[in-house]
CSV table of C-alpha atoms in Angstrom, one decimal:
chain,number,residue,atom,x,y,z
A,1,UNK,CA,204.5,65.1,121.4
A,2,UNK,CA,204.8,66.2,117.9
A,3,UNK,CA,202.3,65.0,115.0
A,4,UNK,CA,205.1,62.7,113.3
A,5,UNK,CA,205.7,61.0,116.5
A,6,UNK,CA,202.3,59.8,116.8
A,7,UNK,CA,202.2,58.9,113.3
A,8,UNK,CA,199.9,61.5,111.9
A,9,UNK,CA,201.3,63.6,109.0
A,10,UNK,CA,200.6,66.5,108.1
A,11,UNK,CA,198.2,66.0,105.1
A,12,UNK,CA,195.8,63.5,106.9
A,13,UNK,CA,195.9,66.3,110.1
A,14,UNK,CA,194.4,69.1,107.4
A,15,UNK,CA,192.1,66.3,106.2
A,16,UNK,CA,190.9,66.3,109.9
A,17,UNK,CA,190.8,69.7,110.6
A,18,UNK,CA,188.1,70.5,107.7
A,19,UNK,CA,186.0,67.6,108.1
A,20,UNK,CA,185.4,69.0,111.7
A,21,UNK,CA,184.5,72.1,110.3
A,22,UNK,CA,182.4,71.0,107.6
A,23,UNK,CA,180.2,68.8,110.3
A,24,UNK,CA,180.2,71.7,113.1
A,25,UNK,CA,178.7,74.1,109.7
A,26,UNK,CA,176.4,71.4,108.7
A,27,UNK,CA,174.8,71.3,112.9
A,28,UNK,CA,174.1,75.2,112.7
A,29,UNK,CA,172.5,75.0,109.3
A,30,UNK,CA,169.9,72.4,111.1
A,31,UNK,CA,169.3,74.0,114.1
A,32,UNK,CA,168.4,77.1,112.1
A,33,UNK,CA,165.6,75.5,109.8
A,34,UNK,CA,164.3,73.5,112.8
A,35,UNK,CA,161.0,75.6,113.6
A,36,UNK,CA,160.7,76.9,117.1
A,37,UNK,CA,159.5,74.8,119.4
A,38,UNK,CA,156.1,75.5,121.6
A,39,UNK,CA,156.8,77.0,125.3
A,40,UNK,CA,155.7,73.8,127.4
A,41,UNK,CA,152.6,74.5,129.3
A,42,UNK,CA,153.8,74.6,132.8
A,43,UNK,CA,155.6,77.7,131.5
A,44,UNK,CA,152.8,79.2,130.1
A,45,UNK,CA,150.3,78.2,132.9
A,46,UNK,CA,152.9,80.2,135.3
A,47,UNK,CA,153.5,83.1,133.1
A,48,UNK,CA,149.5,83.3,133.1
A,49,UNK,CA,149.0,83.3,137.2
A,50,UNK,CA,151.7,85.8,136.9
A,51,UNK,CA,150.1,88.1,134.6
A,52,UNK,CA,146.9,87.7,136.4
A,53,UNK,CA,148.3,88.1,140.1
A,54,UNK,CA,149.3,91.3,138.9
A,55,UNK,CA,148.4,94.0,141.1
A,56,UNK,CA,146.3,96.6,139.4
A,57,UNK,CA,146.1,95.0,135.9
A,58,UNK,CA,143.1,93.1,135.0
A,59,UNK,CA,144.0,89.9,132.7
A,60,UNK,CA,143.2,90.2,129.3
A,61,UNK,CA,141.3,87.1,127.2
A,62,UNK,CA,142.7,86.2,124.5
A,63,UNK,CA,142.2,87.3,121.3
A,64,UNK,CA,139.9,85.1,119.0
A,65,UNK,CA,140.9,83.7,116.0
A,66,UNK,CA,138.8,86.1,113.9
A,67,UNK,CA,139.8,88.7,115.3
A,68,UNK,CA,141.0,91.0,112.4
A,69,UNK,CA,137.2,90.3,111.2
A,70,UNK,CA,136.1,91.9,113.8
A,71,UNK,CA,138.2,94.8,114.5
A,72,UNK,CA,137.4,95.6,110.3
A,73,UNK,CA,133.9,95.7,111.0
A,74,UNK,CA,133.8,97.6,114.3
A,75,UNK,CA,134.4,100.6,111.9
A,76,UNK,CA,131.3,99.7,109.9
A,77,UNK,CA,129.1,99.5,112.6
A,78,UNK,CA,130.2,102.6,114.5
A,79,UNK,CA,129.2,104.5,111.1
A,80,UNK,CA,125.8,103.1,111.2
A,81,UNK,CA,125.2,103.9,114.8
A,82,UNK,CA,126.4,107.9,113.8
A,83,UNK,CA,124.2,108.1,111.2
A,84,UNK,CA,120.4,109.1,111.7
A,85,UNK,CA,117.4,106.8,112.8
A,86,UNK,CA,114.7,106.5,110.2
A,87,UNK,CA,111.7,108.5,111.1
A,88,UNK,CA,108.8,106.5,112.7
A,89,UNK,CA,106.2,106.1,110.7
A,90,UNK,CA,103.6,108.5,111.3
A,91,UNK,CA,99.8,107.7,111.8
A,92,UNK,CA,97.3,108.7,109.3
A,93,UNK,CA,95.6,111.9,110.8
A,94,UNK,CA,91.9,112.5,109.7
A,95,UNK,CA,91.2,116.2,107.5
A,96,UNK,CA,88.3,117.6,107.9
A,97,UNK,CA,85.5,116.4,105.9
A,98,UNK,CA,85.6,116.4,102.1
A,99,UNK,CA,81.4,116.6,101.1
A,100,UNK,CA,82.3,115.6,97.2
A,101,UNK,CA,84.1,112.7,98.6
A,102,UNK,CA,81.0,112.2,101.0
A,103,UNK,CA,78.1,112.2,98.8
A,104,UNK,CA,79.2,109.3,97.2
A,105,UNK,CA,79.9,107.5,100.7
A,106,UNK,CA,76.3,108.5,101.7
A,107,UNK,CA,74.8,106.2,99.1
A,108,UNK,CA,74.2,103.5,101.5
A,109,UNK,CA,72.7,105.8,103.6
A,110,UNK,CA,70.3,106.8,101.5
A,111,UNK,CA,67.6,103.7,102.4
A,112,UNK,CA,67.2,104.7,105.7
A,113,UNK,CA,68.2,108.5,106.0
A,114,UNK,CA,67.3,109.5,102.6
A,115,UNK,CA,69.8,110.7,99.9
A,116,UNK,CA,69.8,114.3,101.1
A,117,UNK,CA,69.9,113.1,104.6
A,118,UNK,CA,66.0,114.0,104.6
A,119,UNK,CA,64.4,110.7,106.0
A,120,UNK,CA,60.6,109.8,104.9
A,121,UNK,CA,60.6,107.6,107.5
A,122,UNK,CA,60.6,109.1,111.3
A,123,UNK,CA,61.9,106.3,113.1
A,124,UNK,CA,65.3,107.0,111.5
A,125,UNK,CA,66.3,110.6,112.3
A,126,UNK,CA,66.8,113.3,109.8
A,127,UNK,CA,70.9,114.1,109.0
A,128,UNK,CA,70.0,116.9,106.8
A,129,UNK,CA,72.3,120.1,108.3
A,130,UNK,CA,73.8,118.2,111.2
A,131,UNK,CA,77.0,118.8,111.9
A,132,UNK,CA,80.1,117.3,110.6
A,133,UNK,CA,81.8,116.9,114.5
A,134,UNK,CA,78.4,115.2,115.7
A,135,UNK,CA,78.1,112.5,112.8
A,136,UNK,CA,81.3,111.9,113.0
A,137,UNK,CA,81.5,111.4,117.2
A,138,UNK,CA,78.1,108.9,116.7
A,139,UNK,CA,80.0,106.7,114.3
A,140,UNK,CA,82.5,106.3,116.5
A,141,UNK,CA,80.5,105.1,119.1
A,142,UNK,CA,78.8,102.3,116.7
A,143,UNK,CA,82.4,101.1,115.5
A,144,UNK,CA,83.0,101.0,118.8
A,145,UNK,CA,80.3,99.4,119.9
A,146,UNK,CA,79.6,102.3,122.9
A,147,UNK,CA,76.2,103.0,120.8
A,148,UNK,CA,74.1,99.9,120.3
A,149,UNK,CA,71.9,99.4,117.1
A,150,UNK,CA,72.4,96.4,115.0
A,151,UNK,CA,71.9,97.8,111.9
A,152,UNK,CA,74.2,100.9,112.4
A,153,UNK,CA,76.8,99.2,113.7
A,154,UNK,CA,77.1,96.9,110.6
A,155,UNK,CA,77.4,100.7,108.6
A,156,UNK,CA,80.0,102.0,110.7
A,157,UNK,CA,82.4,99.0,110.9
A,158,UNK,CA,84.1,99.2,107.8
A,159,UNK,CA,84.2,102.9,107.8
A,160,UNK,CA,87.4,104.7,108.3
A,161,UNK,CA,87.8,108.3,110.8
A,162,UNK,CA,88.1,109.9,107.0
A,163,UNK,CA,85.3,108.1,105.6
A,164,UNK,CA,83.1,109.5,108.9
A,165,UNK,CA,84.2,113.1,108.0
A,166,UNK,CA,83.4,112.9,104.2
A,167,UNK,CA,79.8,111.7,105.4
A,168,UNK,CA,79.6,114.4,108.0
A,169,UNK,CA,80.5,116.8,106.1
A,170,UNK,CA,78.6,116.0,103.2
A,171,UNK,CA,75.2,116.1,105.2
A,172,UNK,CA,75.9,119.3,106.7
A,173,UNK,CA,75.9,121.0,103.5
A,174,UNK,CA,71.8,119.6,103.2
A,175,UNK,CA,68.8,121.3,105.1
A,176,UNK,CA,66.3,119.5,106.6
A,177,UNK,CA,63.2,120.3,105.7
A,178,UNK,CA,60.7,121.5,108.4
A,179,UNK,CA,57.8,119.5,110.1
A,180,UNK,CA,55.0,119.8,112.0
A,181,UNK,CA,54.2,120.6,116.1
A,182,UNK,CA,51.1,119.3,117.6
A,183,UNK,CA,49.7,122.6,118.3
A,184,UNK,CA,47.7,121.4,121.9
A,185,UNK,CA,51.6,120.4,122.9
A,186,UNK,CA,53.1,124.0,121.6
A,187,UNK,CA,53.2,125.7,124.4
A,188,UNK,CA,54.3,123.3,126.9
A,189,UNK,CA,56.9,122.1,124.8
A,190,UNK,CA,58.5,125.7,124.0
A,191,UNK,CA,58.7,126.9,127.7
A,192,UNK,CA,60.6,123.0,128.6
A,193,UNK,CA,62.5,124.4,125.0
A,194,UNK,CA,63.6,127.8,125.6
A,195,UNK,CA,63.0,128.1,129.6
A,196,UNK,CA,63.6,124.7,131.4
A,197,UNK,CA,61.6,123.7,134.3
A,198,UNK,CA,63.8,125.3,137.8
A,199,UNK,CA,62.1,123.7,140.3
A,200,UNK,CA,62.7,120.5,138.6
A,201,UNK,CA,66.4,121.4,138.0
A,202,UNK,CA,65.3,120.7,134.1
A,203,UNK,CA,67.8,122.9,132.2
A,204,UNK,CA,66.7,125.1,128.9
A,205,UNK,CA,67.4,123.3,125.5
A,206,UNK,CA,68.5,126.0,124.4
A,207,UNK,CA,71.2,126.7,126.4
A,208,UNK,CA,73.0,123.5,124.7
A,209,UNK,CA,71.2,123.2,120.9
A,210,UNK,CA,70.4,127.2,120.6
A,211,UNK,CA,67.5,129.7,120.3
A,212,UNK,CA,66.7,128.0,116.4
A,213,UNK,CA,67.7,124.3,117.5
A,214,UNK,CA,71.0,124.1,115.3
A,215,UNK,CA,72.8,123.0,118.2
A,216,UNK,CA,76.8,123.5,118.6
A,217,UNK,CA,79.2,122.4,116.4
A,218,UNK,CA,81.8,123.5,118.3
A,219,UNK,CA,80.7,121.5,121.5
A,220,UNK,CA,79.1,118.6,119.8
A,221,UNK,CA,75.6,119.4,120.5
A,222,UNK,CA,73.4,118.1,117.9
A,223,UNK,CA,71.1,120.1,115.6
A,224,UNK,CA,67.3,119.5,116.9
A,225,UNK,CA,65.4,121.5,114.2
A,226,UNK,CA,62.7,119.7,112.8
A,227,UNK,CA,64.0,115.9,113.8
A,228,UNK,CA,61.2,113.4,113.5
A,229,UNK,CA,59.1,113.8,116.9
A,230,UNK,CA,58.7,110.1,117.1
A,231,UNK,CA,62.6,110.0,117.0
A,232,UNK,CA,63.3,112.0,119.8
A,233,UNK,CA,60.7,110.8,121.9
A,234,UNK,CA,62.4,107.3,121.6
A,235,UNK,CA,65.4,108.2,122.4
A,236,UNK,CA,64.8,110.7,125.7
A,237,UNK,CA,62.6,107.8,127.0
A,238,UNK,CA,65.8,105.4,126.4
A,239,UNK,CA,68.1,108.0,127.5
A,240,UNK,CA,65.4,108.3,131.3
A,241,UNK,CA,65.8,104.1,131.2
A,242,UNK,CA,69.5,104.6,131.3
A,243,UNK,CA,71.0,104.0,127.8
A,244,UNK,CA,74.0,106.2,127.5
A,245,UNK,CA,76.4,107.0,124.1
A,246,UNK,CA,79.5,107.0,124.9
A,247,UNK,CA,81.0,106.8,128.6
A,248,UNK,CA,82.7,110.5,129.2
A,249,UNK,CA,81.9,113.2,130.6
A,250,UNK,CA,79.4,114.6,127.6
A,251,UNK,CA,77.7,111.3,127.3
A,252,UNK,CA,76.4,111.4,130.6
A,253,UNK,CA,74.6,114.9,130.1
A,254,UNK,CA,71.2,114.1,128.6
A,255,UNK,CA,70.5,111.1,130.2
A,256,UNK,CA,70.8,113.0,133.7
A,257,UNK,CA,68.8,115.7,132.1
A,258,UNK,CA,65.7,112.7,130.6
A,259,UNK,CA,65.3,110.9,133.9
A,260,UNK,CA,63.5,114.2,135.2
A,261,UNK,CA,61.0,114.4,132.3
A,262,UNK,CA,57.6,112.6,132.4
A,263,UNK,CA,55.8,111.6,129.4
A,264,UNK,CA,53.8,114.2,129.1
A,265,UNK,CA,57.4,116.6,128.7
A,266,UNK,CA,59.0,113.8,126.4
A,267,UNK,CA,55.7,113.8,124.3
A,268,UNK,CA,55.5,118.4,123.9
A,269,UNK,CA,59.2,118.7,123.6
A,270,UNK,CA,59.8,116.4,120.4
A,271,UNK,CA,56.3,117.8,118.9
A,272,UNK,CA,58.0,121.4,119.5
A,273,UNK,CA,60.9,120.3,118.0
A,274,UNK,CA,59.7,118.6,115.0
A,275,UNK,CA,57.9,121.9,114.2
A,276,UNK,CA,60.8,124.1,115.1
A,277,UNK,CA,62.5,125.6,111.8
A,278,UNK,CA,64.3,128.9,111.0
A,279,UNK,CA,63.5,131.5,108.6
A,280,UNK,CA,66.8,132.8,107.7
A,281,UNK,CA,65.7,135.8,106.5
A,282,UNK,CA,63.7,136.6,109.9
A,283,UNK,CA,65.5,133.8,112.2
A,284,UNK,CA,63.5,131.6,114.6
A,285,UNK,CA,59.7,131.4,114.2
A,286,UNK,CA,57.4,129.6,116.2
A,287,UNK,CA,57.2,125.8,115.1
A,288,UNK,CA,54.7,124.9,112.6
A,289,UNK,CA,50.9,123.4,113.3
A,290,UNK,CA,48.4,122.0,111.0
């Protein structure tokens, strides 16, 4: 059948023809600006159980949403972890004793022990020329409360291991001044002193606190020389009752060696050893008696 038979002419066919065209162009523009639509969940449930059923492949989360946040900072922090720890802080160690620094400590020590460590009064010992180590281990044991005495304990709270050396050291550099031996108790009291007593298993003195009674810094054995009789004689009679100074192994020496002395050796040992002093020009003389 041919267009003028049915009627149509020519101009209205053409008219046709591009109005097609024009909506045909106008469908494809729309489907282009349309944004892409969502996969529906069923396919994305699926796709999952897939991706997961896998054999050998272990599913992957997904990412968050701040993500890039954290991948810029994972730099950062892996940095810091290269880089160095601080140093810990290190604890204060103690020098040895400054005696300038010291004399000024000792003030307060000066009402009972006297201001050159020279005490008038014997039932507080003499510090006069004892050594730094032994001061210093005896104030430990009041802070600690391993040495009982009210009033010394109060002294030795505050004090710091540095503050214990400066006062140790500071009374080392003074020398006690000598006393006097009961001369009936002499001899007694210097054969316990310089001999011992071997059937008793009572060791020498000497052996521990030396020939003059300095004693040994180096081991911690206190200076004896011319300490207050009635000092000593208190303490080896607490020493026999038990009282210890400390609880190692050096703490438990004299009171082992005090519960085999009577009263009578208690009574000529601290006379000898109040009257025990040293010439240094000639070294040890015999104690002092009225």
């Amino acid at each position: 059948m041919s267009f003028r038979s049915a009627g149509f002419r020519p101009a209205a066919l053409g008219g046709m023809i591009a109005l097609v065209f024009a909506l045909s162009a106008s469908v494809v523009v729309a489907q282009d600006a349309k944004p892409a639509e969502a996969a529906p969940a069923s396919a994305t449930t699926a796709a999952q159980k897939s991706s997961a059923g896998a054999p050998g492949v272990d599913a992957l989360p997904s990412a968050p949403a701040d993500s890039g946040k954290q991948a810029s900072a994972a730099p950062s922090a892996a940095a810091s972890a290269a880089q160095p720890a601080a140093p810990a802080e290190v604890a204060a160690v103690a020098k040895p004793g400054d005696a300038a620094a010291g004399q000024g400590k000792a003030a307060a020590c000066g009402a009972c022990h006297g201001m050159d460590g020279n005490s008038t009064d014997s039932q507080y010992p003499k510090l006069a020329g004892q050594h730094e180590s032994y001061i210093v281990r005896q104030l430990t044991h009041f802070k600690a409360g391993q040495r009982q005495n009210p009033i010394m304990m109060g002294m030795a709270a505050p004090l710091s291991e540095q503050d214990m050396h400066d006062l140790g050291a500071y009374f080392a550099t003074k020398q006690s001044l000598p006393g006097v031996a009961d001369a009936a108790l002499v001899q007694q009291g210097e054969t316990l002193f310089r001999q011992g007593d071997v059937e008793r298993g009572i060791p020498a003195c000497m052996a521990c606190h030396s020939i003059d009674g300095r004693g040994n810094p180096g081991a911690a054995y206190p200076q004896l020389t011319s300490q207050h009789a009635q000092y000593i004689e208190k303490t080896l009679k607490s020493w026999r009752d038990g009282t210890t100074w400390g609880d190692d192994a050096q703490a438990k020496i004299m009171p082992a060696i005090a519960k085999k002395l009577d009263d009578k050796d208690i009574a000529a040992l601290s006379s000898y050893v109040e009257g025990l002093h040293v010439n240094d020009a000639a070294g040890p003389n015999k104690p002092a008696t009225p």
